[in-house]
Each structure stands twice: as structure tokens, then as C-alpha cells.
PDB file of C-alpha atoms in Angstrom:
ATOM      1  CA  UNK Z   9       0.000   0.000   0.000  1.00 23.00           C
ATOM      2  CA  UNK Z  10       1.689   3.195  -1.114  1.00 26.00           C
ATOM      3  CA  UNK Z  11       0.961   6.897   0.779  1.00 35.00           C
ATOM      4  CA  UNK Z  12       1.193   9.978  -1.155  1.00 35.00           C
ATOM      5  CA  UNK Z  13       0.367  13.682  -0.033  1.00 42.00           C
ATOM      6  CA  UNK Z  14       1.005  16.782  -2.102  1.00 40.00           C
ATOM      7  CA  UNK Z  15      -1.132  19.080   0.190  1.00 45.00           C
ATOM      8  CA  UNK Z  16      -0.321  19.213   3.867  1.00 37.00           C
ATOM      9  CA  UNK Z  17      -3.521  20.792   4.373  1.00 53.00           C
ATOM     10  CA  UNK Z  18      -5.881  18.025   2.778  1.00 60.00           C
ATOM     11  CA  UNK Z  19      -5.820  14.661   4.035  1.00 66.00           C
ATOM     12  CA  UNK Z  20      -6.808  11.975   1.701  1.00 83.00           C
ATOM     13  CA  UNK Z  21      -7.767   8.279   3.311  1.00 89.00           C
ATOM     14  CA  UNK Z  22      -9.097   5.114   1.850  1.00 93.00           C
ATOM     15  CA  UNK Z  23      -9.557   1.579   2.752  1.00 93.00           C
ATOM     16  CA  UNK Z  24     -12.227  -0.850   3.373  1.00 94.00           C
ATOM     17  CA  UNK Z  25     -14.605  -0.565   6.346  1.00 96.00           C
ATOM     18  CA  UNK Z  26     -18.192  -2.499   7.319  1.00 96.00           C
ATOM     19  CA  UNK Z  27     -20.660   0.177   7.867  1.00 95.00           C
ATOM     20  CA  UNK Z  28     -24.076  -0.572   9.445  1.00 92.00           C
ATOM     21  CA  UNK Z  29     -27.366   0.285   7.502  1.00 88.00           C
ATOM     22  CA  UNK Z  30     -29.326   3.244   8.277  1.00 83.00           C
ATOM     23  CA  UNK Z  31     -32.506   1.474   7.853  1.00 82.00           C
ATOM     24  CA  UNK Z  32     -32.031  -2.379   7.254  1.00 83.00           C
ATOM     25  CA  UNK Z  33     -29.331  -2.108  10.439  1.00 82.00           C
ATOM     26  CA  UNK Z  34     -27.750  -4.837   8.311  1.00 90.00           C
ATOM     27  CA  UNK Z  35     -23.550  -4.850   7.834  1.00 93.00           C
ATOM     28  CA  UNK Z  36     -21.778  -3.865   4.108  1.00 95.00           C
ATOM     29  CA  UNK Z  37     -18.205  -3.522   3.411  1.00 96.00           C
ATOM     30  CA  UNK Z  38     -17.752  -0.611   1.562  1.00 96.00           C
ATOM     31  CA  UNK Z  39     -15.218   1.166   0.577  1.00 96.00           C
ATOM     32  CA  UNK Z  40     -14.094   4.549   2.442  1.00 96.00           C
ATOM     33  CA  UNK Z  41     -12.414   7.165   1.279  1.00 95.00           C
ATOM     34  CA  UNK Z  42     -12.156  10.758   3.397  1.00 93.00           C
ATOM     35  CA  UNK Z  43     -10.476  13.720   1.149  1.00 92.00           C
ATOM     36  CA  UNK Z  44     -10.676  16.655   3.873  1.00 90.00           C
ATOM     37  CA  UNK Z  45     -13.415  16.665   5.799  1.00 91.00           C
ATOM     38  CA  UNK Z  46     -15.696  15.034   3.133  1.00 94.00           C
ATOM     39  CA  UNK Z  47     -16.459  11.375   3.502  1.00 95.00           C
ATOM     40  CA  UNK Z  48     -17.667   9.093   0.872  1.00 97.00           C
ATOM     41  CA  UNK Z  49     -18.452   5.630   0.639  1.00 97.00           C
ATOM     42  CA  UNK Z  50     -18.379   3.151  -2.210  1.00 97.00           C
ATOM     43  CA  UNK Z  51     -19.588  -0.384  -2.904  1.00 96.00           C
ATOM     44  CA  UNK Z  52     -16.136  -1.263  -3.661  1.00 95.00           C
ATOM     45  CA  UNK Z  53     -12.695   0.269  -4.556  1.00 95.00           C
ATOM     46  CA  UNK Z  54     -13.368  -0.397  -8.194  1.00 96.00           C
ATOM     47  CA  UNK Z  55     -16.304   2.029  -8.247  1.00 97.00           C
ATOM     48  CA  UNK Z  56     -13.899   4.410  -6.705  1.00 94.00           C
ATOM     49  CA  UNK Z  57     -10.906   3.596  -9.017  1.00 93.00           C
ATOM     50  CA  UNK Z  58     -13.153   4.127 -11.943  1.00 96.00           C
ATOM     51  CA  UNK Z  59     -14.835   7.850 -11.396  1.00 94.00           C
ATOM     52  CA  UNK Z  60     -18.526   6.371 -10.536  1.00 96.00           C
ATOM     53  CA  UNK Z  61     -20.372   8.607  -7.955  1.00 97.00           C
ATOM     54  CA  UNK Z  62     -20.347   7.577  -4.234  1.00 97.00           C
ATOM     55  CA  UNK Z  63     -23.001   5.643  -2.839  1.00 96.00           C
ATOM     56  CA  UNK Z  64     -22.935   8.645  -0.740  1.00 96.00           C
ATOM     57  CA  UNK Z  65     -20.609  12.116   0.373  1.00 96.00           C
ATOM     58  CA  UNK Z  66     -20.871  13.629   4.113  1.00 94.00           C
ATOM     59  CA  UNK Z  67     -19.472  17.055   5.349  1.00 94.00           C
ATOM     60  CA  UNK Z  68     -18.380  15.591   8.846  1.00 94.00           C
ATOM     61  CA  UNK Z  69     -16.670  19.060   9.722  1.00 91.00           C
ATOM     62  CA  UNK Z  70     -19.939  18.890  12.411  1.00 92.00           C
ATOM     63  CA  UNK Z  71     -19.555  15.514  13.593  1.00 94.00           C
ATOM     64  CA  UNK Z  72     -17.452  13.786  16.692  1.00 94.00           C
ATOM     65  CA  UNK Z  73     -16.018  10.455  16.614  1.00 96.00           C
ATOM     66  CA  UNK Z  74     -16.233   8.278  19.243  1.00 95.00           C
ATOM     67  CA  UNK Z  75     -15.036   4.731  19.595  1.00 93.00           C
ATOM     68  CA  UNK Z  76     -17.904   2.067  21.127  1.00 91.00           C
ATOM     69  CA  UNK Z  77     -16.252  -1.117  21.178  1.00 91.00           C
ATOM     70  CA  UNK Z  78     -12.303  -1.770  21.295  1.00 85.00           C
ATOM     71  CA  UNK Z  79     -12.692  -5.323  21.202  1.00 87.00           C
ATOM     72  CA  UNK Z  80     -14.602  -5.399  18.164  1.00 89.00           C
ATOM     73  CA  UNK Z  81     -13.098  -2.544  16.467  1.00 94.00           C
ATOM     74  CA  UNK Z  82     -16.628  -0.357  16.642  1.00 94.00           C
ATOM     75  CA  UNK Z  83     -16.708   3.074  16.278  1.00 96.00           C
ATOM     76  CA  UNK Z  84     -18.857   5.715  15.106  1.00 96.00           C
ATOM     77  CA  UNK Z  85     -19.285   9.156  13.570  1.00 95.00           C
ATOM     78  CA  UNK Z  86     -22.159  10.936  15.421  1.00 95.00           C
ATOM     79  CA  UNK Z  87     -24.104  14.013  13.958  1.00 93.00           C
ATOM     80  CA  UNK Z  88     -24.621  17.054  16.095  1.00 89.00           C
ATOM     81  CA  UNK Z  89     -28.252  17.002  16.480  1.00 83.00           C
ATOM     82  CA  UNK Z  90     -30.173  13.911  17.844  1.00 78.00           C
ATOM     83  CA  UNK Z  91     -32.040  14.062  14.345  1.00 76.00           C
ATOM     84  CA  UNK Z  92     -29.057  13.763  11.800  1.00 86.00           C
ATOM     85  CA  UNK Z  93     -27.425  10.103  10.565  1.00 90.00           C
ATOM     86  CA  UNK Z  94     -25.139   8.005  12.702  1.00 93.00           C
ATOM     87  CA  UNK Z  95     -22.253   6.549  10.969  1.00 95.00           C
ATOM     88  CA  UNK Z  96     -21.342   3.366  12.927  1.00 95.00           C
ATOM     89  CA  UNK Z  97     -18.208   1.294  11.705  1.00 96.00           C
ATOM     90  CA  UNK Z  98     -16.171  -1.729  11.762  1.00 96.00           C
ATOM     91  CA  UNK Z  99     -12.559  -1.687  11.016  1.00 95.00           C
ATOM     92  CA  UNK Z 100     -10.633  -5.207  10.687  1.00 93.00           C
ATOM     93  CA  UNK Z 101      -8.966  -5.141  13.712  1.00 93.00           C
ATOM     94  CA  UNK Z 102      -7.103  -2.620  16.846  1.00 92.00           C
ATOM     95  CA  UNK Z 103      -4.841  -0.895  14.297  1.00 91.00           C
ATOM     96  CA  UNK Z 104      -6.878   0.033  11.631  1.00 92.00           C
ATOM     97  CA  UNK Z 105      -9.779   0.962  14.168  1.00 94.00           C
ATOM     98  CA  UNK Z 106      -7.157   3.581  15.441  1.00 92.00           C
ATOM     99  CA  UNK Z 107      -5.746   4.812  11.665  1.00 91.00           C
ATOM    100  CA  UNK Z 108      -9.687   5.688  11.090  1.00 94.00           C
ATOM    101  CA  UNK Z 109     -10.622   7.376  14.064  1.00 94.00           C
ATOM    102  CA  UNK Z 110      -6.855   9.601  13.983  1.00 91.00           C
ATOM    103  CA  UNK Z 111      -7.554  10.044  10.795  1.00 91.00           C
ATOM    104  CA  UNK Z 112     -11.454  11.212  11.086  1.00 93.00           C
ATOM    105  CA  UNK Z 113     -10.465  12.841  14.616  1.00 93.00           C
ATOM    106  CA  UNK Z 114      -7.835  15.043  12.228  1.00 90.00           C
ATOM    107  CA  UNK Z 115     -10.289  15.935   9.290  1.00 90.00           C
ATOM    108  CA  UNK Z 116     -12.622  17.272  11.607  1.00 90.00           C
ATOM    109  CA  UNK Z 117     -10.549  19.537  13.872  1.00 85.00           C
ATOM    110  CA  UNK Z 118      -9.009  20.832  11.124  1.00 65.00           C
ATOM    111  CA  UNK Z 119      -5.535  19.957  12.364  1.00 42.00           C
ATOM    112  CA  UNK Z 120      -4.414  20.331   8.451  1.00 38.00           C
ATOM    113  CA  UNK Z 121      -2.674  16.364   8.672  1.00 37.00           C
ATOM    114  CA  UNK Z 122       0.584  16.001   6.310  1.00 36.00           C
ATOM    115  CA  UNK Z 123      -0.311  12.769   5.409  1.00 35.00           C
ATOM    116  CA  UNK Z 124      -2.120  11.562   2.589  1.00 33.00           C
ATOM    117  CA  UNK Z 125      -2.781   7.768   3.417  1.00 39.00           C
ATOM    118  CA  UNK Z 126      -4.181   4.994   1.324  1.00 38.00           C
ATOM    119  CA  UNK Z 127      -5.141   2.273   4.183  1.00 39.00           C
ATOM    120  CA  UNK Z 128      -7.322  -1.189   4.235  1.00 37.00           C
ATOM    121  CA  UNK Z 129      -9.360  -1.607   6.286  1.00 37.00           C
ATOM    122  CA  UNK Z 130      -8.425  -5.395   6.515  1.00 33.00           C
ATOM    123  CA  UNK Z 131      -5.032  -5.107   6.979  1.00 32.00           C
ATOM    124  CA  UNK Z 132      -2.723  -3.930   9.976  1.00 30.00           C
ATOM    125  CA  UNK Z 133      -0.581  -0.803   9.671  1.00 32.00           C
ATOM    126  CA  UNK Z 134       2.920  -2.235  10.690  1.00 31.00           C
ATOM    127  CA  UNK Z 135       5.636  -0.318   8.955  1.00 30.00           C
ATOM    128  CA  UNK Z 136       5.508   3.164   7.799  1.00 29.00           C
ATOM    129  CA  UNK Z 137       8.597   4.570   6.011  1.00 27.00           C
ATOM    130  CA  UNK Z 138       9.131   7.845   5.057  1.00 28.00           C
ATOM    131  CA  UNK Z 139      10.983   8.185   1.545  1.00 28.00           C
ATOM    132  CA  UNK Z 140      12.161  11.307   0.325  1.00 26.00           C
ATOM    133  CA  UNK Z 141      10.971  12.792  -2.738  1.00 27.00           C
ATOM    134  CA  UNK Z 142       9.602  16.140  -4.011  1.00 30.00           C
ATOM    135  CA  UNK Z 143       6.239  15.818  -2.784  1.00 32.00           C
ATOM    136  CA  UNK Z 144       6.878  13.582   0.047  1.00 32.00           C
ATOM    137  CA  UNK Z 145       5.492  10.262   0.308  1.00 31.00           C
ATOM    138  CA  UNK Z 146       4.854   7.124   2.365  1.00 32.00           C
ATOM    139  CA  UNK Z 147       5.022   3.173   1.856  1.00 33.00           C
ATOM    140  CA  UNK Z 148       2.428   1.923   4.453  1.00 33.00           C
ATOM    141  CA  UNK Z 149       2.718  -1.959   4.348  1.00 32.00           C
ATOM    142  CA  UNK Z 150      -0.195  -4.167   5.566  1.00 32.00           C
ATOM    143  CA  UNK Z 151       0.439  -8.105   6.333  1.00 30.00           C
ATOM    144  CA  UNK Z 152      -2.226  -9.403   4.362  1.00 27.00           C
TER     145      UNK Z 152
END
């Protein structure tokens, strides 16, 4: 899995993650990908890879993230108002639970994260390696 930013300011995060239905409260693995503070969500990377339009986009600038289940790598991104649409999530296991809600954590306080990361969600984050090139970039590799 290779890491590339070119903006210091914009994040840019992708990787597989099960997301619960809003109204079926069934579980879908979907694909994630957060550019900023806008998060989309794809039936799989493909659909992402070739241009098609998200199965949906959210501003989470508003939302918090909060983590509901360490042992089962649940978390979830929660809307302002009582009203709006809960996000919950499932990451593969510990480490990618914690890449997601860093990286979600980041987009939405604005911290303005160097890192551009490609990550899957079903793989662990064990060696990151910085490189040196013009714009800077990353070789994240996942055991998988």
C-alpha cells in the first residue's frame, strides 16, 4: 500500500470498512475514502478507481467520533443534532480501528494532517517509512 500527499492541508484516506445500515441495520463492506473533511463511501474500490459517484458524500466538519467497542473494532461518527445520521463502523482489527478514528479525529478539527494515506481496512498498519521525494510520500505496508 503506497501513501502519497502533495497538500499538507488536505488529508486523503481510503480503505475498506463495514458500515451498518441506516434502515435495514444490516452490515456492508464498503469502501471509504475521506479527502478533507468530506467522507464518501463506495460499494467497492473499483467504483472508486473508476470515477462512478459515491453511494454517498458527508461534510463531517460537524460531527465527533467516538469509539464504542475496542474489542470489536466499533466506532462511530455521530451528527450534532439527535435528528441527523449516525455513521457506525467496523474496522478489521485494533490498528486500523485507530488509523480511522486519527484520521477522522484530524479531518474534523481541522488539524491540516501532512499525510495523505491509502489504508485497508483489513489489513494492519505495521511499517511506515518515510521516503524522500519532491512531494513527500509514504510506503504503508499491511500483512495481508
Amino acid at each position: 500500500v503506497t501513501c502519497n500527499f502533495v497538500n499538507p492541508h488536505h488529508m486523503n484516506v481510503q480503505g475498506l470498512l463495514v458500515k451498518r445500515g441506516e434502515i435495514r441495520r444490516n452490515y456492508k463492506l464498503r469502501w471509504f475514502v475521506l479527502k478533507g473533511y468530506i467522507l464518501s463511501y463506495y460499494k467497492r474500490e473499483e467504483d472508486w478507481t473508476q470515477q462512478k459517484s459515491p453511494l454517498r458524500s458527508v461534510d463531517i466538519r460537524s460531527f465527533s467520533v467516538r469509539t464504542l467497542d475496542q474489542k470489536r473494532y466499533y466506532f462511530a461518527l455521530v451528527p450534532p443534532r439527535i435528528t441527523g445520521r449516525r455513521y457506525d463502523l467496523y474496522a478489521s482489527d485494533a490498528q486500523a480501528m485507530q488509523f480511522w478514528v486519527s484520521a477522522l479525529t484530524s479531518a474534523i478539527s481541522h488539524m491540516g494532517n501532512d499525510e495523505a494515506v491509502h489504508a485497508n481496512g483489513y489489513g494492519t498498519l505495521d511499517k511506515i517509512s518515510r521516503s524522500t521525494s519532491r512531494h513527500g510520500s509514504f510506503a504503508v505496508e499491511a500483512p495481508f
